[in-house]
């Protein structure tokens, strides 16, 4: 299946010769399923593939006999598709490490999930870099939720997709509270040439939720507005996320928040938000009758 995708992902149905090339790839795919029919006879995915091949052959009027494509993805790998490149490396046996993705997210006031799956609550007021590697830069600006509070939330996000060979020029995206555009700063909605855009923005909910798909680096960025603040989530291949210079070590997604910026997740949380000067008796007066359980219940209701 990987070979079939690699052989057909670059084809353009508007160009002469599409059908013959597509049929060659389909016949190679069909030959592969025939060779593995005994080993795969109890596998539902295998049977779905066989039915899918048959349907596609009918749709494209492909004959069952005829030339087949070489099943070496190297022949047709797309330099602007990270997954096809990774597949070609695996096919050649040159990449011993399986493709691994890392995830980073920033949400709330603010809660951080790092690439290493550490969860932290931080102050980080002002502008801070979440990611700053050789392919992507992401900076967030956080403001106090209420004046004098150490709890902050994100009201501005700047994302820079760095120029990458022939795949895309540099593209900058910027969102602020109540202005979540479905385009880059230059007005475009994609980067790269051709029909299969190597970088594109997809608006999922007008003014509230956009996704950025960067095929050339196998990366997806999600930006949402929830209430008055912005949230961010990023999925990126590990080898690219960890590709940065020593001078780029301040990245919240990689190393988490500096110790001085972290808010205690235990009993000190309320005092950290209200300010350390308040004694515990003042806290009890500020919210009479509130326990951790009732506060949690009230939060979940909202």
mmCIF file of C-alpha atoms in Angstrom:
data_model
loop_
_atom_site.group_PDB
_atom_site.id
_atom_site.type_symbol
_atom_site.label_atom_id
_atom_site.label_comp_id
_atom_site.label_asym_id
_atom_site.label_seq_id
_atom_site.Cartn_x
_atom_site.Cartn_y
_atom_site.Cartn_z
ATOM 1 C CA UNK A 1 0.000 0.000 0.000
ATOM 2 C CA UNK A 2 2.865 2.355 0.833
ATOM 3 C CA UNK A 3 4.439 1.623 -2.555
ATOM 4 C CA UNK A 4 1.133 2.296 -4.349
ATOM 5 C CA UNK A 5 0.734 5.653 -2.550
ATOM 6 C CA UNK A 6 4.337 6.562 -3.403
ATOM 7 C CA UNK A 7 3.824 5.645 -7.055
ATOM 8 C CA UNK A 8 0.595 7.638 -7.464
ATOM 9 C CA UNK A 9 0.782 10.612 -5.055
ATOM 10 C CA UNK A 10 2.702 12.737 -7.589
ATOM 11 C CA UNK A 11 0.379 11.939 -10.533
ATOM 12 C CA UNK A 12 -1.915 14.674 -11.847
ATOM 13 C CA UNK A 13 -5.206 13.527 -13.421
ATOM 14 C CA UNK A 14 -5.209 16.546 -15.746
ATOM 15 C CA UNK A 15 -1.995 15.437 -17.492
ATOM 16 C CA UNK A 16 -1.874 13.060 -20.482
ATOM 17 C CA UNK A 17 -0.736 9.580 -19.563
ATOM 18 C CA UNK A 18 -2.284 9.671 -16.080
ATOM 19 C CA UNK A 19 -4.521 6.650 -16.697
ATOM 20 C CA UNK A 20 -1.738 4.430 -18.078
ATOM 21 C CA UNK A 21 0.599 5.261 -15.173
ATOM 22 C CA UNK A 22 -2.212 4.809 -12.624
ATOM 23 C CA UNK A 23 -3.167 1.449 -14.161
ATOM 24 C CA UNK A 24 0.479 0.304 -14.058
ATOM 25 C CA UNK A 25 0.588 1.119 -10.326
ATOM 26 C CA UNK A 26 -2.768 -0.636 -9.749
ATOM 27 C CA UNK A 27 -1.545 -3.801 -11.509
ATOM 28 C CA UNK A 28 1.601 -3.791 -9.347
ATOM 29 C CA UNK A 29 -0.624 -3.357 -6.256
ATOM 30 C CA UNK A 30 -2.902 -6.217 -7.400
ATOM 31 C CA UNK A 31 0.134 -8.462 -8.013
ATOM 32 C CA UNK A 32 1.363 -7.772 -4.485
ATOM 33 C CA UNK A 33 -2.019 -8.721 -2.955
ATOM 34 C CA UNK A 34 -2.046 -11.957 -4.987
ATOM 35 C CA UNK A 35 1.428 -12.882 -3.730
ATOM 36 C CA UNK A 36 0.387 -12.342 -0.098
ATOM 37 C CA UNK A 37 -3.135 -13.830 -0.347
ATOM 38 C CA UNK A 38 -2.398 -16.894 1.794
ATOM 39 C CA UNK A 39 -0.687 -15.050 4.629
ATOM 40 C CA UNK A 40 -3.319 -12.276 4.659
ATOM 41 C CA UNK A 41 -6.529 -14.201 4.109
ATOM 42 C CA UNK A 42 -7.817 -13.436 7.663
ATOM 43 C CA UNK A 43 -6.945 -9.750 7.527
ATOM 44 C CA UNK A 44 -9.805 -7.268 6.982
ATOM 45 C CA UNK A 45 -7.474 -4.479 5.836
ATOM 46 C CA UNK A 46 -6.110 -6.836 3.165
ATOM 47 C CA UNK A 47 -9.610 -7.673 1.899
ATOM 48 C CA UNK A 48 -10.531 -3.966 1.837
ATOM 49 C CA UNK A 49 -7.428 -3.314 -0.276
ATOM 50 C CA UNK A 50 -8.370 -6.098 -2.733
ATOM 51 C CA UNK A 51 -11.894 -4.684 -3.132
ATOM 52 C CA UNK A 52 -10.519 -1.156 -3.471
ATOM 53 C CA UNK A 53 -8.106 -2.223 -6.225
ATOM 54 C CA UNK A 54 -10.925 -3.949 -8.097
ATOM 55 C CA UNK A 55 -13.136 -0.821 -7.866
ATOM 56 C CA UNK A 56 -10.346 1.483 -9.031
ATOM 57 C CA UNK A 57 -9.494 -0.817 -11.961
ATOM 58 C CA UNK A 58 -13.150 -0.691 -13.069
ATOM 59 C CA UNK A 59 -13.352 3.104 -12.687
ATOM 60 C CA UNK A 60 -10.166 3.646 -14.736
ATOM 61 C CA UNK A 61 -10.932 0.891 -17.293
ATOM 62 C CA UNK A 62 -7.612 -0.794 -16.465
ATOM 63 C CA UNK A 63 -6.932 -4.175 -18.080
ATOM 64 C CA UNK A 64 -5.804 -6.921 -15.726
ATOM 65 C CA UNK A 65 -2.862 -7.772 -17.990
ATOM 66 C CA UNK A 66 -0.256 -5.253 -18.980
ATOM 67 C CA UNK A 67 2.882 -3.489 -17.763
ATOM 68 C CA UNK A 68 3.316 -2.862 -14.049
ATOM 69 C CA UNK A 69 5.189 -0.141 -12.186
ATOM 70 C CA UNK A 70 8.449 -0.805 -10.431
ATOM 71 C CA UNK A 71 7.563 -1.075 -6.756
ATOM 72 C CA UNK A 72 10.592 0.897 -5.631
ATOM 73 C CA UNK A 73 9.356 4.211 -4.161
ATOM 74 C CA UNK A 74 12.744 5.782 -4.933
ATOM 75 C CA UNK A 75 11.614 6.126 -8.538
ATOM 76 C CA UNK A 76 8.824 8.561 -7.737
ATOM 77 C CA UNK A 77 9.533 9.969 -4.268
ATOM 78 C CA UNK A 78 8.172 13.467 -3.742
ATOM 79 C CA UNK A 79 10.849 15.779 -2.259
ATOM 80 C CA UNK A 80 8.086 17.915 -0.720
ATOM 81 C CA UNK A 81 6.287 15.060 1.021
ATOM 82 C CA UNK A 82 8.033 14.120 4.267
ATOM 83 C CA UNK A 83 6.128 10.829 4.561
ATOM 84 C CA UNK A 84 7.088 9.588 1.091
ATOM 85 C CA UNK A 85 10.741 10.477 1.807
ATOM 86 C CA UNK A 86 10.587 8.599 5.106
ATOM 87 C CA UNK A 87 8.978 5.641 3.307
ATOM 88 C CA UNK A 88 11.737 5.635 0.675
ATOM 89 C CA UNK A 89 14.437 5.694 3.395
ATOM 90 C CA UNK A 90 12.750 2.775 5.166
ATOM 91 C CA UNK A 91 12.438 0.876 1.871
ATOM 92 C CA UNK A 92 16.178 1.238 1.267
ATOM 93 C CA UNK A 93 16.852 0.019 4.809
ATOM 94 C CA UNK A 94 18.797 3.154 5.556
ATOM 95 C CA UNK A 95 16.546 4.342 8.370
ATOM 96 C CA UNK A 96 16.637 2.024 11.345
ATOM 97 C CA UNK A 97 14.426 4.246 13.545
ATOM 98 C CA UNK A 98 10.673 4.074 12.905
ATOM 99 C CA UNK A 99 8.965 7.406 12.220
ATOM 100 C CA UNK A 100 8.129 8.957 15.591
ATOM 101 C CA UNK A 101 5.964 12.026 16.175
ATOM 102 C CA UNK A 102 6.130 14.456 19.067
ATOM 103 C CA UNK A 103 3.245 16.561 20.332
ATOM 104 C CA UNK A 104 3.244 19.936 22.091
ATOM 105 C CA UNK A 105 0.289 21.958 23.311
ATOM 106 C CA UNK A 106 -0.355 25.213 25.172
ATOM 107 C CA UNK A 107 -3.799 26.016 26.564
ATOM 108 C CA UNK A 108 -5.579 27.560 29.519
ATOM 109 C CA UNK A 109 -3.707 29.726 32.001
ATOM 110 C CA UNK A 110 -1.344 28.376 30.573
ATOM 111 C CA UNK A 111 -0.891 24.632 30.751
ATOM 112 C CA UNK A 112 1.990 23.273 28.707
ATOM 113 C CA UNK A 113 2.479 19.778 27.333
ATOM 114 C CA UNK A 114 6.087 19.451 26.164
ATOM 115 C CA UNK A 115 7.494 17.231 23.420
ATOM 116 C CA UNK A 116 8.722 14.974 26.250
ATOM 117 C CA UNK A 117 5.139 14.612 27.565
ATOM 118 C CA UNK A 118 5.803 16.675 30.682
ATOM 119 C CA UNK A 119 2.786 18.688 31.887
ATOM 120 C CA UNK A 120 3.426 22.057 33.532
ATOM 121 C CA UNK A 121 1.504 25.167 34.554
ATOM 122 C CA UNK A 122 3.553 28.309 33.976
ATOM 123 C CA UNK A 123 3.462 32.099 34.299
ATOM 124 C CA UNK A 124 5.553 32.984 31.191
ATOM 125 C CA UNK A 125 4.081 36.481 30.886
ATOM 126 C CA UNK A 126 5.065 38.337 27.713
ATOM 127 C CA UNK A 127 6.520 36.830 24.517
ATOM 128 C CA UNK A 128 8.073 33.333 24.725
ATOM 129 C CA UNK A 129 9.345 30.868 22.088
ATOM 130 C CA UNK A 130 7.518 27.528 22.069
ATOM 131 C CA UNK A 131 9.513 26.163 19.117
ATOM 132 C CA UNK A 132 12.617 27.500 17.391
ATOM 133 C CA UNK A 133 14.265 24.865 15.183
ATOM 134 C CA UNK A 134 15.644 24.736 11.649
ATOM 135 C CA UNK A 135 12.172 24.404 10.087
ATOM 136 C CA UNK A 136 9.664 26.169 12.297
ATOM 137 C CA UNK A 137 9.443 29.013 14.815
ATOM 138 C CA UNK A 138 6.447 29.507 17.095
ATOM 139 C CA UNK A 139 6.158 32.374 19.574
ATOM 140 C CA UNK A 140 3.296 33.059 21.987
ATOM 141 C CA UNK A 141 2.433 36.184 23.958
ATOM 142 C CA UNK A 142 0.737 35.698 27.325
ATOM 143 C CA UNK A 143 -1.064 38.315 29.431
ATOM 144 C CA UNK A 144 -2.337 38.150 33.043
ATOM 145 C CA UNK A 145 -5.844 36.704 33.304
ATOM 146 C CA UNK A 146 -6.680 39.399 35.884
ATOM 147 C CA UNK A 147 -4.465 42.344 36.918
ATOM 148 C CA UNK A 148 -1.805 41.311 39.419
ATOM 149 C CA UNK A 149 -2.343 37.588 38.832
ATOM 150 C CA UNK A 150 0.518 35.223 38.027
ATOM 151 C CA UNK A 151 -1.913 33.141 35.951
ATOM 152 C CA UNK A 152 -1.630 34.168 32.296
ATOM 153 C CA UNK A 153 -3.305 33.171 29.047
ATOM 154 C CA UNK A 154 -2.318 33.441 25.396
ATOM 155 C CA UNK A 155 -3.646 36.347 23.326
ATOM 156 C CA UNK A 156 -1.194 36.279 20.396
ATOM 157 C CA UNK A 157 0.508 33.528 18.360
ATOM 158 C CA UNK A 158 3.147 34.003 15.653
ATOM 159 C CA UNK A 159 4.226 31.035 13.496
ATOM 160 C CA UNK A 160 7.060 31.135 10.956
ATOM 161 C CA UNK A 161 7.427 28.292 8.439
ATOM 162 C CA UNK A 162 11.012 28.736 7.250
ATOM 163 C CA UNK A 163 11.875 28.600 3.536
ATOM 164 C CA UNK A 164 12.626 25.005 2.532
ATOM 165 C CA UNK A 165 14.355 24.183 -0.763
ATOM 166 C CA UNK A 166 11.852 24.141 -3.629
ATOM 167 C CA UNK A 167 8.924 23.279 -1.352
ATOM 168 C CA UNK A 168 7.955 26.673 0.078
ATOM 169 C CA UNK A 169 9.095 30.255 0.613
ATOM 170 C CA UNK A 170 9.066 31.576 4.164
ATOM 171 C CA UNK A 171 5.491 31.970 5.386
ATOM 172 C CA UNK A 172 4.378 33.856 8.504
ATOM 173 C CA UNK A 173 1.060 33.298 10.304
ATOM 174 C CA UNK A 174 -0.224 35.545 13.070
ATOM 175 C CA UNK A 175 -3.331 35.269 15.243
ATOM 176 C CA UNK A 176 -4.548 37.525 18.055
ATOM 177 C CA UNK A 177 -7.671 37.298 20.203
ATOM 178 C CA UNK A 178 -10.790 37.773 18.011
ATOM 179 C CA UNK A 179 -8.681 37.750 14.837
ATOM 180 C CA UNK A 180 -7.912 34.202 13.737
ATOM 181 C CA UNK A 181 -7.274 34.551 9.980
ATOM 182 C CA UNK A 182 -7.464 31.703 7.482
ATOM 183 C CA UNK A 183 -4.421 33.063 5.609
ATOM 184 C CA UNK A 184 -0.770 33.903 6.092
ATOM 185 C CA UNK A 185 0.339 37.501 6.722
ATOM 186 C CA UNK A 186 0.986 37.966 2.964
ATOM 187 C CA UNK A 187 -2.631 37.020 2.173
ATOM 188 C CA UNK A 188 -1.854 33.600 0.700
ATOM 189 C CA UNK A 189 -3.393 30.366 1.979
ATOM 190 C CA UNK A 190 -0.656 28.018 0.795
ATOM 191 C CA UNK A 191 3.029 27.682 0.030
ATOM 192 C CA UNK A 192 4.777 25.748 -2.744
ATOM 193 C CA UNK A 193 3.959 25.206 -6.394
ATOM 194 C CA UNK A 194 1.690 22.723 -8.113
ATOM 195 C CA UNK A 195 -1.688 21.259 -7.182
ATOM 196 C CA UNK A 196 -0.441 19.291 -4.180
ATOM 197 C CA UNK A 197 0.442 22.240 -1.931
ATOM 198 C CA UNK A 198 3.345 21.451 0.380
ATOM 199 C CA UNK A 199 1.984 23.969 2.926
ATOM 200 C CA UNK A 200 -1.645 25.002 3.322
ATOM 201 C CA UNK A 201 -4.111 26.524 5.780
ATOM 202 C CA UNK A 202 -7.492 24.873 6.341
ATOM 203 C CA UNK A 203 -10.236 26.774 8.178
ATOM 204 C CA UNK A 204 -12.300 24.333 10.241
ATOM 205 C CA UNK A 205 -14.513 26.911 11.980
ATOM 206 C CA UNK A 206 -14.659 30.506 10.808
ATOM 207 C CA UNK A 207 -12.735 32.814 13.115
ATOM 208 C CA UNK A 208 -12.377 30.087 15.752
ATOM 209 C CA UNK A 209 -10.255 27.184 14.496
ATOM 210 C CA UNK A 210 -7.614 26.759 11.773
ATOM 211 C CA UNK A 211 -5.148 24.013 10.881
ATOM 212 C CA UNK A 212 -1.839 24.355 9.044
ATOM 213 C CA UNK A 213 -0.566 21.301 7.162
ATOM 214 C CA UNK A 214 3.122 21.342 6.199
ATOM 215 C CA UNK A 215 3.583 18.164 4.083
ATOM 216 C CA UNK A 216 7.256 18.855 3.417
ATOM 217 C CA UNK A 217 8.069 18.544 7.145
ATOM 218 C CA UNK A 218 5.229 16.156 8.108
ATOM 219 C CA UNK A 219 3.934 18.739 10.587
ATOM 220 C CA UNK A 220 0.431 19.879 11.572
ATOM 221 C CA UNK A 221 -0.335 23.001 13.634
ATOM 222 C CA UNK A 222 -3.757 23.609 15.235
ATOM 223 C CA UNK A 223 -4.809 27.082 16.461
ATOM 224 C CA UNK A 224 -8.124 27.667 18.233
ATOM 225 C CA UNK A 225 -9.793 30.473 20.129
ATOM 226 C CA UNK A 226 -11.579 29.347 23.275
ATOM 227 C CA UNK A 227 -13.322 32.138 25.152
ATOM 228 C CA UNK A 228 -11.080 35.208 25.054
ATOM 229 C CA UNK A 229 -7.825 33.288 24.599
ATOM 230 C CA UNK A 230 -5.930 31.222 22.051
ATOM 231 C CA UNK A 231 -4.764 27.614 22.263
ATOM 232 C CA UNK A 232 -2.089 25.906 20.203
ATOM 233 C CA UNK A 233 -1.222 22.286 19.406
ATOM 234 C CA UNK A 234 1.590 20.962 17.217
ATOM 235 C CA UNK A 235 2.451 17.496 15.887
ATOM 236 C CA UNK A 236 5.964 17.174 14.406
ATOM 237 C CA UNK A 237 8.372 14.337 13.517
ATOM 238 C CA UNK A 238 10.952 13.831 16.266
ATOM 239 C CA UNK A 239 14.017 14.141 14.012
ATOM 240 C CA UNK A 240 12.889 17.589 12.801
ATOM 241 C CA UNK A 241 11.661 18.853 16.177
ATOM 242 C CA UNK A 242 15.092 18.092 17.650
ATOM 243 C CA UNK A 243 16.990 19.733 14.793
ATOM 244 C CA UNK A 244 18.223 23.031 16.274
ATOM 245 C CA UNK A 245 21.413 24.882 17.243
ATOM 246 C CA UNK A 246 22.753 25.188 20.801
ATOM 247 C CA UNK A 247 21.793 28.861 20.819
ATOM 248 C CA UNK A 248 18.130 27.876 20.288
ATOM 249 C CA UNK A 249 17.813 26.105 23.644
ATOM 250 C CA UNK A 250 14.992 28.317 25.013
ATOM 251 C CA UNK A 251 12.024 26.413 23.590
ATOM 252 C CA UNK A 252 9.140 25.707 25.944
ATOM 253 C CA UNK A 253 8.027 22.678 23.860
ATOM 254 C CA UNK A 254 11.505 21.114 24.166
ATOM 255 C CA UNK A 255 12.721 22.011 27.655
ATOM 256 C CA UNK A 256 9.555 23.148 29.408
ATOM 257 C CA UNK A 257 9.193 26.400 31.341
ATOM 258 C CA UNK A 258 12.152 27.699 33.373
ATOM 259 C CA UNK A 259 11.813 26.765 37.057
ATOM 260 C CA UNK A 260 11.284 30.407 38.029
ATOM 261 C CA UNK A 261 8.215 30.525 35.736
ATOM 262 C CA UNK A 262 6.465 27.389 36.979
ATOM 263 C CA UNK A 263 3.370 27.487 39.178
ATOM 264 C CA UNK A 264 3.093 24.755 41.804
ATOM 265 C CA UNK A 265 0.406 22.253 40.782
ATOM 266 C CA UNK A 266 -0.237 21.163 44.357
ATOM 267 C CA UNK A 267 -1.751 23.057 47.286
ATOM 268 C CA UNK A 268 0.114 26.244 46.376
ATOM 269 C CA UNK A 269 -1.917 26.749 43.194
ATOM 270 C CA UNK A 270 -4.538 29.100 44.636
ATOM 271 C CA UNK A 271 -2.005 31.201 46.517
ATOM 272 C CA UNK A 272 0.174 31.369 43.399
ATOM 273 C CA UNK A 273 -2.724 32.746 41.384
ATOM 274 C CA UNK A 274 -3.834 35.263 44.016
ATOM 275 C CA UNK A 275 -0.344 36.288 45.057
ATOM 276 C CA UNK A 276 1.944 34.821 47.722
ATOM 277 C CA UNK A 277 1.293 37.679 50.159
ATOM 278 C CA UNK A 278 -2.160 36.413 51.105
ATOM 279 C CA UNK A 279 -2.201 34.251 54.262
ATOM 280 C CA UNK A 280 -4.358 31.121 54.256
ATOM 281 C CA UNK A 281 -7.027 32.784 56.432
ATOM 282 C CA UNK A 282 -7.476 35.461 53.753
ATOM 283 C CA UNK A 283 -7.909 32.752 51.130
ATOM 284 C CA UNK A 284 -10.691 31.151 53.149
ATOM 285 C CA UNK A 285 -12.443 34.529 53.437
ATOM 286 C CA UNK A 286 -11.998 35.234 49.727
ATOM 287 C CA UNK A 287 -13.835 32.041 48.752
ATOM 288 C CA UNK A 288 -15.983 30.912 51.713
ATOM 289 C CA UNK A 289 -17.154 27.319 51.518
ATOM 290 C CA UNK A 290 -14.854 26.379 48.624
ATOM 291 C CA UNK A 291 -12.917 23.125 48.851
ATOM 292 C CA UNK A 292 -10.806 21.605 46.101
ATOM 293 C CA UNK A 293 -13.695 19.225 45.312
ATOM 294 C CA UNK A 294 -16.379 21.942 45.048
ATOM 295 C CA UNK A 295 -14.033 24.117 42.969
ATOM 296 C CA UNK A 296 -13.404 21.170 40.595
ATOM 297 C CA UNK A 297 -17.135 20.447 40.340
ATOM 298 C CA UNK A 298 -17.908 24.117 39.598
ATOM 299 C CA UNK A 299 -15.152 24.195 36.965
ATOM 300 C CA UNK A 300 -16.474 21.056 35.216
ATOM 301 C CA UNK A 301 -20.009 22.512 35.142
ATOM 302 C CA UNK A 302 -18.677 25.491 33.192
#
